[in-house]
CSV table of C-alpha atoms (C1' of nucleotides) in Angstrom, one decimal:
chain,number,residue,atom,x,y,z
A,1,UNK,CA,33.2,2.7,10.8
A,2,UNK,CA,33.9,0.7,13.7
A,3,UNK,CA,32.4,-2.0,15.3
A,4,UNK,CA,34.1,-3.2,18.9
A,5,UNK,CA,32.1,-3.4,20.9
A,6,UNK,CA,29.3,-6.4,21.4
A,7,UNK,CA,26.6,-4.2,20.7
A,8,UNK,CA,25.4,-6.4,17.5
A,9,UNK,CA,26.1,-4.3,14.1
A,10,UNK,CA,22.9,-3.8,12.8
A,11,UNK,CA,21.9,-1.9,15.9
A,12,UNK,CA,25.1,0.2,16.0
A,13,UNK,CA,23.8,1.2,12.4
A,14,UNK,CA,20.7,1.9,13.5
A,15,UNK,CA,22.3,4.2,16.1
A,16,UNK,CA,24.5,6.2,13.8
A,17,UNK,CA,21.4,6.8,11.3
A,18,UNK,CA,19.4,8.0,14.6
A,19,UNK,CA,22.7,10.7,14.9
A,20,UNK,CA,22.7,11.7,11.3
A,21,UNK,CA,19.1,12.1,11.6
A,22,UNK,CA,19.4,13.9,15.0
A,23,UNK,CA,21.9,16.2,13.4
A,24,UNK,CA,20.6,17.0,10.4
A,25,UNK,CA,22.9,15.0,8.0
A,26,UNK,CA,20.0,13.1,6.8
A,27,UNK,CA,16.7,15.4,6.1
A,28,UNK,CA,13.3,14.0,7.3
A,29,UNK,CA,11.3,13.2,4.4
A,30,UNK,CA,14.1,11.9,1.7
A,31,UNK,CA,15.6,8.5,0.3
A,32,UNK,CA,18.2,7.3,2.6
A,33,UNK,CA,21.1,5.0,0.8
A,34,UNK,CA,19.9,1.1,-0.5
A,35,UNK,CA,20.6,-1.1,1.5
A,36,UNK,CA,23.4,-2.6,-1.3
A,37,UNK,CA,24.6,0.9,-1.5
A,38,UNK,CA,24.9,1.3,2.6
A,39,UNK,CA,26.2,-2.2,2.9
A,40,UNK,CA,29.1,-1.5,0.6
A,41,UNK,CA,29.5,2.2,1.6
A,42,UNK,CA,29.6,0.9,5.3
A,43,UNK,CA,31.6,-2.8,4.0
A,44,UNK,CA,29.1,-4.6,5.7
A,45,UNK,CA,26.9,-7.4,4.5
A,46,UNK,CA,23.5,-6.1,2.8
A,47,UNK,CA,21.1,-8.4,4.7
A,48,UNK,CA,22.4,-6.9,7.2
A,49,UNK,CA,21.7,-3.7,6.5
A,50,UNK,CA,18.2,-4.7,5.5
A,51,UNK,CA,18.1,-5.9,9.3
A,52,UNK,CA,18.8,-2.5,10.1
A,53,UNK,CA,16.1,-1.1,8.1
A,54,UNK,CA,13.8,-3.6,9.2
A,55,UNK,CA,14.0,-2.7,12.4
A,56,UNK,CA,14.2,0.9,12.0
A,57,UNK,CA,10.9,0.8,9.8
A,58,UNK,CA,9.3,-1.3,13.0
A,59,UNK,CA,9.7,1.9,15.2
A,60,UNK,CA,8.4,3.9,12.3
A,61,UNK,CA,11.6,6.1,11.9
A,62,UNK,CA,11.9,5.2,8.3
A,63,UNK,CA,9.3,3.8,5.7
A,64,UNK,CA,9.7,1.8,2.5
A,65,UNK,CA,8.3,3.0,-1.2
A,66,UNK,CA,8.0,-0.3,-3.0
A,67,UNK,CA,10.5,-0.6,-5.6
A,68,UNK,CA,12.2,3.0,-4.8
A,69,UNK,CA,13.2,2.8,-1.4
A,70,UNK,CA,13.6,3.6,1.9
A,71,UNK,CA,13.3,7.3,3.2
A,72,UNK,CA,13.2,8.9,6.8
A,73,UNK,CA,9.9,9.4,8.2
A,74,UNK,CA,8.5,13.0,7.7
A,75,UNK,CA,8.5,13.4,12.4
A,76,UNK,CA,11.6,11.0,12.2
A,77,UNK,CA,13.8,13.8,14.6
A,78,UNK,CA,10.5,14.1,17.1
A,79,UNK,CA,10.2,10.2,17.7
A,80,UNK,CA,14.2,9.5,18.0
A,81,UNK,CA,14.3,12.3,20.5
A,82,UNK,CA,10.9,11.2,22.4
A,83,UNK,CA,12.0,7.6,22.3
A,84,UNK,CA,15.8,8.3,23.7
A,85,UNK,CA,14.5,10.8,26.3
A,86,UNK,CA,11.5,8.2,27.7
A,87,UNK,CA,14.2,5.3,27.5
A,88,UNK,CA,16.7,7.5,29.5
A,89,UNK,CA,14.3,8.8,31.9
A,90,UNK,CA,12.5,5.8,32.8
A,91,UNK,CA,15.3,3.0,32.6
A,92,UNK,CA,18.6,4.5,33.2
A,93,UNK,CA,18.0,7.3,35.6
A,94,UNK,CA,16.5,5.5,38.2
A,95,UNK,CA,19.9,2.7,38.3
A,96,UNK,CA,22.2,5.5,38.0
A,97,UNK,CA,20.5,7.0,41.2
A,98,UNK,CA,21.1,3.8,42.7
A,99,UNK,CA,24.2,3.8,42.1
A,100,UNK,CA,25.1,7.3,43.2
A,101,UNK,CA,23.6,7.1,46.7
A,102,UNK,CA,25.5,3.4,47.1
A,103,UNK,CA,28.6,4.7,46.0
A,104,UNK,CA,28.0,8.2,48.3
A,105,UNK,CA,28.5,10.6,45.1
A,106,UNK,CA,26.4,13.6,45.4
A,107,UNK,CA,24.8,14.6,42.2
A,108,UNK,CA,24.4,18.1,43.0
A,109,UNK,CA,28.4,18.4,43.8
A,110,UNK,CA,28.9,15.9,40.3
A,111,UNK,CA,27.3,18.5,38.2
A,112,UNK,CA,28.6,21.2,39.9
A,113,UNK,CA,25.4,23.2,40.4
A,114,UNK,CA,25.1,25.6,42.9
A,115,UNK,CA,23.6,24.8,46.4
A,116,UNK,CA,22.0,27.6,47.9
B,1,UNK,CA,14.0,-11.8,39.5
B,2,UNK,CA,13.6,-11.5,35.7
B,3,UNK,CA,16.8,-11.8,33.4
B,4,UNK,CA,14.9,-9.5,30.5
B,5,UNK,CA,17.8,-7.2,29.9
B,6,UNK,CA,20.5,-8.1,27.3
B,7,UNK,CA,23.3,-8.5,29.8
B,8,UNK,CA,24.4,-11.8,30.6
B,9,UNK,CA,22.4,-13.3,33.1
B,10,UNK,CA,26.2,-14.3,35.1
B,11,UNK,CA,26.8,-10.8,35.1
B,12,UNK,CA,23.6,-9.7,36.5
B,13,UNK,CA,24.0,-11.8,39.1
B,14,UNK,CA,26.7,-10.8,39.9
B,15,UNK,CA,25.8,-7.0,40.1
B,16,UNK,CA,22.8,-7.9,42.6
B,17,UNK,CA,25.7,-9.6,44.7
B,18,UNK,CA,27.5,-6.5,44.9
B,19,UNK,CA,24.5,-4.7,45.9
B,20,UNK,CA,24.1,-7.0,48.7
B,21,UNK,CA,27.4,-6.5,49.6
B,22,UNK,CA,27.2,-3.1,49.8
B,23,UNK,CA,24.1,-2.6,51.4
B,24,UNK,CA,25.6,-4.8,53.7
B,25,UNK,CA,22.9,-7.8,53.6
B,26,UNK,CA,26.1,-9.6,52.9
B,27,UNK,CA,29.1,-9.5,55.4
B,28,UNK,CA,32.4,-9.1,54.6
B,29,UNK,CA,34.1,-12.6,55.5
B,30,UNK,CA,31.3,-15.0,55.9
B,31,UNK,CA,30.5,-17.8,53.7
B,32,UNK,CA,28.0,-17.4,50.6
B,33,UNK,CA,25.9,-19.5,49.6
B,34,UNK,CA,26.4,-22.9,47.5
B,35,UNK,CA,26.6,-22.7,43.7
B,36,UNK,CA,23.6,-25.2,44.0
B,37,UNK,CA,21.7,-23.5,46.7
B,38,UNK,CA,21.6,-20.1,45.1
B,39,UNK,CA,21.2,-21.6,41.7
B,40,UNK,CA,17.8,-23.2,42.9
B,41,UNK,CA,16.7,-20.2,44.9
B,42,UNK,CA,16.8,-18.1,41.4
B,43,UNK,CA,15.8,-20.3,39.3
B,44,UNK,CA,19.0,-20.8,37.1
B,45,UNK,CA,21.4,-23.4,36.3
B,46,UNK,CA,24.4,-23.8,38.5
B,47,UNK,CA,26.5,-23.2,36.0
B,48,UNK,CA,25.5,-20.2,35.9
B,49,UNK,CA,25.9,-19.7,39.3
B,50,UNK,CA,29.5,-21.0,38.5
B,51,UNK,CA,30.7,-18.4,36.3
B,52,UNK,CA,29.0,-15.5,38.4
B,53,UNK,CA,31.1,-17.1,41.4
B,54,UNK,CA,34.5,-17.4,38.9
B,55,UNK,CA,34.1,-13.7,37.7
B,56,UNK,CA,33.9,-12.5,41.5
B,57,UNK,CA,37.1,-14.6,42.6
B,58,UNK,CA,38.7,-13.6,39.4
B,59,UNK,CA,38.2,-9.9,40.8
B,60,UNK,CA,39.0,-10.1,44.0
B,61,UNK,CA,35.1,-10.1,45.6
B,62,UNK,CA,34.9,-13.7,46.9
B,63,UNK,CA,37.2,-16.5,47.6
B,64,UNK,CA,36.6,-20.0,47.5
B,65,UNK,CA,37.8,-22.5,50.4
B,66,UNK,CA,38.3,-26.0,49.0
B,67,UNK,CA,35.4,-28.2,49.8
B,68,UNK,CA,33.8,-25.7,52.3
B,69,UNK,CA,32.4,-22.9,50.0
B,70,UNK,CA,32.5,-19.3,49.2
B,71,UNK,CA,33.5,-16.5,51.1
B,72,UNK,CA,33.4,-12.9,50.7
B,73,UNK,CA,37.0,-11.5,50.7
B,74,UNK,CA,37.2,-8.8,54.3
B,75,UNK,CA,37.8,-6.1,52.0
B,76,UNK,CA,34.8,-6.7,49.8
B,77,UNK,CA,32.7,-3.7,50.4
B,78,UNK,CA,35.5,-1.2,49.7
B,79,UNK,CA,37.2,-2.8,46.6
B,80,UNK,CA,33.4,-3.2,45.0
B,81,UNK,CA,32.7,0.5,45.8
B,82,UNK,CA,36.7,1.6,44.3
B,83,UNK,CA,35.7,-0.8,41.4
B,84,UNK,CA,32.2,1.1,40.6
B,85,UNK,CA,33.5,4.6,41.8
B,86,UNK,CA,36.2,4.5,38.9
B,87,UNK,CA,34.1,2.8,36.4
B,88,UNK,CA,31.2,5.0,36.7
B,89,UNK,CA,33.2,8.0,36.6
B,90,UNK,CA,35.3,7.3,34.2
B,91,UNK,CA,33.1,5.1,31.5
B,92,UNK,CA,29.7,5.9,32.4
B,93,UNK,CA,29.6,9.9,33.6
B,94,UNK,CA,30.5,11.0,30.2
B,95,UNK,CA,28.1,9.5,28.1
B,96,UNK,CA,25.5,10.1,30.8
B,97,UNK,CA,26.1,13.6,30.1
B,98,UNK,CA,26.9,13.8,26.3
B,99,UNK,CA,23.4,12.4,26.1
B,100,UNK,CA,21.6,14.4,28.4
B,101,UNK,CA,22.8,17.7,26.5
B,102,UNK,CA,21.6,15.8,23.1
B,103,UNK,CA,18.5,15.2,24.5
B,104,UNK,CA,18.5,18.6,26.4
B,105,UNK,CA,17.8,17.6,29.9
B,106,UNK,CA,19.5,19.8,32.6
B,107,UNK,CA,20.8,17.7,35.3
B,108,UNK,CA,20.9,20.5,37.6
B,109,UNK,CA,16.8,20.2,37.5
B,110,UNK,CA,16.8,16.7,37.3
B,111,UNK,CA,18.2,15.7,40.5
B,112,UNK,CA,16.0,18.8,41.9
B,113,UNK,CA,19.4,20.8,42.9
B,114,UNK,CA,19.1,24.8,44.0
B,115,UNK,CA,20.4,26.9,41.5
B,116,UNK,CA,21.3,30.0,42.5
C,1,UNK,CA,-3.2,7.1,-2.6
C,2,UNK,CA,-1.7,4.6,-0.8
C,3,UNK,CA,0.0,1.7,-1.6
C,4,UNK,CA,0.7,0.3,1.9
C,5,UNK,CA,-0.5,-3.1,1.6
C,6,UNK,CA,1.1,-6.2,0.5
C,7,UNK,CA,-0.7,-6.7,-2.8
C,8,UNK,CA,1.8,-5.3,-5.6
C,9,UNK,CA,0.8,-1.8,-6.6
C,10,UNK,CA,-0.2,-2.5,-10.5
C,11,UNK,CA,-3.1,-5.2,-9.3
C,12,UNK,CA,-3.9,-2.3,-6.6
C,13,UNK,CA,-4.1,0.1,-9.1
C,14,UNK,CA,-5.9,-2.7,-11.7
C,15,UNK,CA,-8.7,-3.0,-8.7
C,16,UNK,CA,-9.7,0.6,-8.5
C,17,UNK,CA,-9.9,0.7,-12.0
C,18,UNK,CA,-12.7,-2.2,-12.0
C,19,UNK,CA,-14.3,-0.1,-9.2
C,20,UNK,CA,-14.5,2.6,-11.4
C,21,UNK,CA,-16.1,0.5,-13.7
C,22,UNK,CA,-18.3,-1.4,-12.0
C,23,UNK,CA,-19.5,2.3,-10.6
C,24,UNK,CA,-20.0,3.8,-13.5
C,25,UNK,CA,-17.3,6.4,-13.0
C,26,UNK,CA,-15.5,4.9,-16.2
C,27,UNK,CA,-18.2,4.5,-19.3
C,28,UNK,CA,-17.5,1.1,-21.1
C,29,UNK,CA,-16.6,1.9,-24.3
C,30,UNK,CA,-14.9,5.8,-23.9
C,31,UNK,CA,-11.1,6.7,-24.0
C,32,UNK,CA,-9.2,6.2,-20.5
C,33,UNK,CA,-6.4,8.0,-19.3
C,34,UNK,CA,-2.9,7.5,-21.3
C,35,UNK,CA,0.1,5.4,-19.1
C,36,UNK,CA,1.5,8.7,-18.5
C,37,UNK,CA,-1.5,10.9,-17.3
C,38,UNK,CA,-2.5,8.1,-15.1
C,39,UNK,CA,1.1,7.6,-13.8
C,40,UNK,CA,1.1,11.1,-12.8
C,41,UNK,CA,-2.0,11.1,-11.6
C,42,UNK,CA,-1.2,8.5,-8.7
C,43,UNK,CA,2.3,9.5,-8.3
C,44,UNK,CA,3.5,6.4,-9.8
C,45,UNK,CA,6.0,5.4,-11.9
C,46,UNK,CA,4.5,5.1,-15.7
C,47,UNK,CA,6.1,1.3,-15.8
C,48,UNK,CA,4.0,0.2,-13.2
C,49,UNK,CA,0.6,1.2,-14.9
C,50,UNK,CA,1.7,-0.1,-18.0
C,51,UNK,CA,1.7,-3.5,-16.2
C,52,UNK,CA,-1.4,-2.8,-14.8
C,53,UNK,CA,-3.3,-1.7,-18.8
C,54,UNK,CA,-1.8,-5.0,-20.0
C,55,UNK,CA,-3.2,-7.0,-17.3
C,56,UNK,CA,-6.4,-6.0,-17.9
C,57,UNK,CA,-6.1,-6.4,-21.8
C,58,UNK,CA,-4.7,-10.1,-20.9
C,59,UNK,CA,-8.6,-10.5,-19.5
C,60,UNK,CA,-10.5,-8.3,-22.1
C,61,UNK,CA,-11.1,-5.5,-19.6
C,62,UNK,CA,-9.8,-2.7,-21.5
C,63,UNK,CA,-7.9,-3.3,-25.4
C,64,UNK,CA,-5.6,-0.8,-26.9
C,65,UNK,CA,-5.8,1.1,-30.6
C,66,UNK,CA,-2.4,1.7,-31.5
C,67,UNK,CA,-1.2,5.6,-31.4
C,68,UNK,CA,-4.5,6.3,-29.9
C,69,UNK,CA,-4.7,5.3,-26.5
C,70,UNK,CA,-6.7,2.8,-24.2
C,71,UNK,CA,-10.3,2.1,-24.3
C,72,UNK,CA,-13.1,0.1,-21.6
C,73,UNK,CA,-14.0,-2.8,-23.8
C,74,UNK,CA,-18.2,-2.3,-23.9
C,75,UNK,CA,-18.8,-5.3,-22.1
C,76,UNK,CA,-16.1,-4.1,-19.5
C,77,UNK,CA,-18.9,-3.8,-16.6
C,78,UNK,CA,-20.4,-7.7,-17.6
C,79,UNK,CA,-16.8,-9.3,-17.7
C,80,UNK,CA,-15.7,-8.0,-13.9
C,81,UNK,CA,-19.1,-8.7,-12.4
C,82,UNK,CA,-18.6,-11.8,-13.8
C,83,UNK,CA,-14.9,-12.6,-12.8
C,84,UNK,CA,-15.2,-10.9,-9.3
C,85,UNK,CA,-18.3,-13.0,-8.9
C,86,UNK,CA,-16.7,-16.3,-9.2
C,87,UNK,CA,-13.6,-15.7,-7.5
C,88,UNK,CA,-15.3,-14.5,-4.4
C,89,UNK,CA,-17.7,-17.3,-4.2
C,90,UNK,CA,-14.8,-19.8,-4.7
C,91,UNK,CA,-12.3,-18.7,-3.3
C,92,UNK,CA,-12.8,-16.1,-0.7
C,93,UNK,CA,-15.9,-17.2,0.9
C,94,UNK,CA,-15.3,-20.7,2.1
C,95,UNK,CA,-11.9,-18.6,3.7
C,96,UNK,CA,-14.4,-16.0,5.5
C,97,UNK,CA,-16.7,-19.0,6.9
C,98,UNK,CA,-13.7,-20.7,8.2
C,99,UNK,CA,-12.3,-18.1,9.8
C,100,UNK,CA,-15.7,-16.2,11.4
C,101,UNK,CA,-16.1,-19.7,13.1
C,102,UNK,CA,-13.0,-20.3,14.1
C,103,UNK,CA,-13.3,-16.7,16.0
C,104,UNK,CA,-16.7,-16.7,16.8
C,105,UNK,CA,-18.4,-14.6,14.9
C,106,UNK,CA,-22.1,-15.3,13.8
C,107,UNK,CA,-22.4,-13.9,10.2
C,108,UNK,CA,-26.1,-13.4,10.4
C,109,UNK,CA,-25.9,-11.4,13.8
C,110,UNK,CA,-22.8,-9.2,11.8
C,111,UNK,CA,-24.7,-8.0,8.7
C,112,UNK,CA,-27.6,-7.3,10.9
C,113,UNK,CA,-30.2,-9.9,9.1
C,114,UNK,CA,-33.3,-10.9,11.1
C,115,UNK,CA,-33.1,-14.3,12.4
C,116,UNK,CA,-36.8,-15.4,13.0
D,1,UNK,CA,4.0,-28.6,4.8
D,2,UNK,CA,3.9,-27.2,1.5
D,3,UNK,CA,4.8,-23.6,1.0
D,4,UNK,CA,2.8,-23.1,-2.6
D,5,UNK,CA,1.4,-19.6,-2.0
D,6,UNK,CA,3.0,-16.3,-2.4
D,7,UNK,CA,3.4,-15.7,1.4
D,8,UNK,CA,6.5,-15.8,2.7
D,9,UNK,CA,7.7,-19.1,4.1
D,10,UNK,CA,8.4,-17.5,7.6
D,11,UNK,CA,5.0,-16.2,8.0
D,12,UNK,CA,3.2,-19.6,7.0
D,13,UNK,CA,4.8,-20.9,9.5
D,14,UNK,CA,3.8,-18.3,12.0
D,15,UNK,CA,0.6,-18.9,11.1
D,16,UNK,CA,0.4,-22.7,11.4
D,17,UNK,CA,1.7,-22.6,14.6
D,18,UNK,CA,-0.9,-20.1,15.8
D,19,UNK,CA,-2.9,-22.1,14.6
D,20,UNK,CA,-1.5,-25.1,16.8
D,21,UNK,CA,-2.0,-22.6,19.8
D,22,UNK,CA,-5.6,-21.9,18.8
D,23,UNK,CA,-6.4,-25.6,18.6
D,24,UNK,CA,-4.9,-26.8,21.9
D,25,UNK,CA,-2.0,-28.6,20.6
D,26,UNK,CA,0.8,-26.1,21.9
D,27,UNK,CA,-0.1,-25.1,25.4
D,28,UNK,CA,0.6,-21.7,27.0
D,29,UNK,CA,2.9,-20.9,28.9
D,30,UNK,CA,5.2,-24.2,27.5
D,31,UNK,CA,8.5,-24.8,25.3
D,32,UNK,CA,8.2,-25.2,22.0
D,33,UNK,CA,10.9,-26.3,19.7
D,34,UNK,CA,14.1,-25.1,19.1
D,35,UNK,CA,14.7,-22.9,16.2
D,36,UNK,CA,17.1,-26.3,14.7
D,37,UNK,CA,14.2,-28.7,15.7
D,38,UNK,CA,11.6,-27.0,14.2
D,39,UNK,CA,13.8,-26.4,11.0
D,40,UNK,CA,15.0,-29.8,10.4
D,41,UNK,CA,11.4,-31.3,11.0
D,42,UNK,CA,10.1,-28.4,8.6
D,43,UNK,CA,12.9,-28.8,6.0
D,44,UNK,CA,13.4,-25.5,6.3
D,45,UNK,CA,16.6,-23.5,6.9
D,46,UNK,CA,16.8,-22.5,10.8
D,47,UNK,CA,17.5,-18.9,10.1
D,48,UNK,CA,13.8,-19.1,8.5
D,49,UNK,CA,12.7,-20.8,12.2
D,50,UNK,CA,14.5,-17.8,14.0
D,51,UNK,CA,12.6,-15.2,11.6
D,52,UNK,CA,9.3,-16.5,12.5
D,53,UNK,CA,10.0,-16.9,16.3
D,54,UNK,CA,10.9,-13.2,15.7
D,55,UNK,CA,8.4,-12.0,14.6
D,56,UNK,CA,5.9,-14.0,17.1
D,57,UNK,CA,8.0,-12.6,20.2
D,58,UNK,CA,7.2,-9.3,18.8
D,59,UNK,CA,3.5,-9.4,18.9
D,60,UNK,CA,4.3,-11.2,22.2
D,61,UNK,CA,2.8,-14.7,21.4
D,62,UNK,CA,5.8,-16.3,22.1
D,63,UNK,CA,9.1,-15.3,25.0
D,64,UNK,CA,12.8,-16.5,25.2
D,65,UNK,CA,14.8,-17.6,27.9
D,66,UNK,CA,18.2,-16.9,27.2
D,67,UNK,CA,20.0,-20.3,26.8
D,68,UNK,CA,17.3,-22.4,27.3
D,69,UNK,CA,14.5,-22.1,24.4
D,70,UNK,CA,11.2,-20.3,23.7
D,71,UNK,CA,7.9,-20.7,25.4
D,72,UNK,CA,4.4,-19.8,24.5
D,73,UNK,CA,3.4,-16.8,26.3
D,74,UNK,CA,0.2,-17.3,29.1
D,75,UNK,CA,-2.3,-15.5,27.4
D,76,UNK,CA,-0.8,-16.5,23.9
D,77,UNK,CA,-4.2,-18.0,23.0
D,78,UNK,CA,-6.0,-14.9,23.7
D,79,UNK,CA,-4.4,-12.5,22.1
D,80,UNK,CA,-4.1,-14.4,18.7
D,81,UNK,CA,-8.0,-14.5,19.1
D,82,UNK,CA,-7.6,-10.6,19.8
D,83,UNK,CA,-5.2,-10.0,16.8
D,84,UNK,CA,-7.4,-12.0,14.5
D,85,UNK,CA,-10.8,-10.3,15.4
D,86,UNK,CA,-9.0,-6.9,15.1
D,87,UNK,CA,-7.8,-7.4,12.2
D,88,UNK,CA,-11.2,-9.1,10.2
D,89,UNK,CA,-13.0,-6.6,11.6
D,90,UNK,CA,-11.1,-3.9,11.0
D,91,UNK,CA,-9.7,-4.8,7.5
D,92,UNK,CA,-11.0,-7.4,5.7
D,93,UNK,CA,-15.0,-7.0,6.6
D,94,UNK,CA,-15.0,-3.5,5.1
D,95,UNK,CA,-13.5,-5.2,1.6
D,96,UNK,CA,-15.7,-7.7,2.0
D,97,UNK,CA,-19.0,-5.8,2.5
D,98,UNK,CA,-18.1,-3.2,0.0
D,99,UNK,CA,-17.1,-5.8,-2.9
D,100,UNK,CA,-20.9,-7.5,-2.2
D,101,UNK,CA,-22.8,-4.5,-2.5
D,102,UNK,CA,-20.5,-3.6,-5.7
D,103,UNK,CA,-21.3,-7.1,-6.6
D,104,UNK,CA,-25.3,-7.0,-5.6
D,105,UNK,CA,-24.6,-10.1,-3.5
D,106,UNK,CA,-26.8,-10.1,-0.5
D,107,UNK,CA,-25.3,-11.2,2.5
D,108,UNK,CA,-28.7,-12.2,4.5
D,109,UNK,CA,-29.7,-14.6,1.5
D,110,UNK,CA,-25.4,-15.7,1.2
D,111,UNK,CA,-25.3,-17.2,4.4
D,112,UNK,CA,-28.4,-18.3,4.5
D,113,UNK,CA,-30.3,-16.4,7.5
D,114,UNK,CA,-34.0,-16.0,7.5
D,115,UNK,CA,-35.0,-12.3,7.0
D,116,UNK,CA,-38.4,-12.0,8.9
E,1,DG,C1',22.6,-27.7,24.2
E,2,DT,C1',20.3,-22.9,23.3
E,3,DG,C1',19.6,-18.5,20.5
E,4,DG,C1',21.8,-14.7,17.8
E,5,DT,C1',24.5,-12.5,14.4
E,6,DC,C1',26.8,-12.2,10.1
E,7,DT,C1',28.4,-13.5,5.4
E,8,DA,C1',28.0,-15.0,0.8
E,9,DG,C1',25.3,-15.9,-2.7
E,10,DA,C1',21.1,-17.0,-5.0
E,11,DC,C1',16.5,-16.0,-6.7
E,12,DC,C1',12.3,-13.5,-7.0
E,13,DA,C1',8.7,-9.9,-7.7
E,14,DC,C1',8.1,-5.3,-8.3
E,15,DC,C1',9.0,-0.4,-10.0
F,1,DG,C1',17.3,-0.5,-10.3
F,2,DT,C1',14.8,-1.5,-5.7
F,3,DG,C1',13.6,-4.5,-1.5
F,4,DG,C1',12.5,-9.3,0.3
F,5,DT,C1',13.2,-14.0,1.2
F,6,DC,C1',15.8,-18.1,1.6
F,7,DT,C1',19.7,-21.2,2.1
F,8,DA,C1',24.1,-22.8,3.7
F,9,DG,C1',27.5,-22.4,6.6
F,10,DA,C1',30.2,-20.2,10.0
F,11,DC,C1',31.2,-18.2,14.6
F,12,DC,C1',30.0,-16.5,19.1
F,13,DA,C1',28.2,-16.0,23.8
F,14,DC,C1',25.4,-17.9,27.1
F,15,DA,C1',23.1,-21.7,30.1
DNA sequence: GTGGTCTAGACCACC
DNA sequence: GTGGTCTAGACCACA
């Protein structure tokens, strides 16, 4: 795994365990690696994959079993794809719109769809 | 204007300069105004201003007469709208759309085009 | 059961266990459930209700007869009224006052008595 | 300060300094300290500073501005009063009244109102 | 100067 | 074994 860009790590984490979950690699409902186990997998510190989990658990996408663990919430896949869709739909659209009609790029003709 | 978002304040500055430029608020070839004077109208420090103003020379947007001020280069408007064109194409357009099939949003209905 | 909050999950488990008691669910005197049953039971690891058993032997709650199991001590019901009593008038009361003033909330007006 | 109980340190300190809002002596709406500031006065590592101002900007007591410090929200003072009503009501007053009548404590007689 | 992130290493309570 | 908290110290970008 890499980490360019200035995105801070933990959050890149957080990103990739939103894909695996998205894409089945990690099944809603089980243990997820410890955070030692991650960090070292990942060779990252494991404080900061705790901050990871931390703020995953915040947006209830995973959930903590004292002294066991942490495992992937049981509606995990439903909330990532609810939260990326309302994110994308209410903060990004409307800029790249923006941007489009000040730069004179028709979306229409971008995505080629058909104009009747 | 709020500075919420995690991109540098300089830089988002600097993107609401562009927009002025291309909506044509600002014109191509006329003086800007003082690192002071639009630091106080915003509400953020001149130095700020500063680098905002050092990032647009360094790119071409603005040029700076010694002891008189900034200026926006004559060419402004079309180098901003080359700059954006490429990036967005190139850097944004494919992520835009990698996501919007993850999240299974057809663009076609999005921007409300005619299939036929 | 649920073992959200932050107190540790053998005290948890200790406190329904004097509920039990104090309701006459458990008989002072009789047989309780083996670490094992009662770890099953709860879905918990057996470890953690041995902790809980000898906490409350450590305050005469419940004793053990070796290679036979655990048993309420007779005076099991006296002992928590007793405890519980004292810690809540000493410790957790002065707490509540504080804080119902400090938000504004008139005790006597809460649990509905009749000020004359 | 002393940090004796079990808490952790970052949240004692989030407390104390709602506490400061509540009483008047950090206003609304102004800087407080700086995460090094409060930690050297506090004795206590900044990192521990930045936690709590983390965790107060997340229930939106406090805000940041980038490069400059953190600032007590407006309304800080009313929503403290807002989270701490909630959450007596909600969590501890249940507890409370349930351990009495387990207890046969009578709360009309406790606090001393005059049943008519 | 400010916050923010990260590492390394320690210690603790809990399961 | 697990998470959770804390310290010390470093480095960075930003204002």
């Amino acid at each position: 795994m890499d980490f360019n860009e200035h995105k801070p790590i933990y959050l890149q984490i957080s990103d990739t365990i939103s894909d695996k979950i998205l894409s089945g690699e990690w099944i809603p409902g089980e243990r997820i690696p410890s955070v030692r186990e991650l960090g070292s997998t990942l060779g990252v510190n494991p404080n900061t994959i705790m901050r990871t989990y931390d703020y995953l658990q915040n947006i209830d996408i995973i959930f903590n079993k004292r002294g066991v663990g942490y495992f992937t919430a049981d509606d995990a896949r439903d909330k990532i794809v609810d939260l990326q869709r309302r994110e994308f739909l209410n903060e990004e659209l409307p800029l790249i719109q923006k941007k489009m009609s000040l730069l004179g790029i028709d979306p229409c003709e971008l995505f080629k769809c058909q104009n009747s």
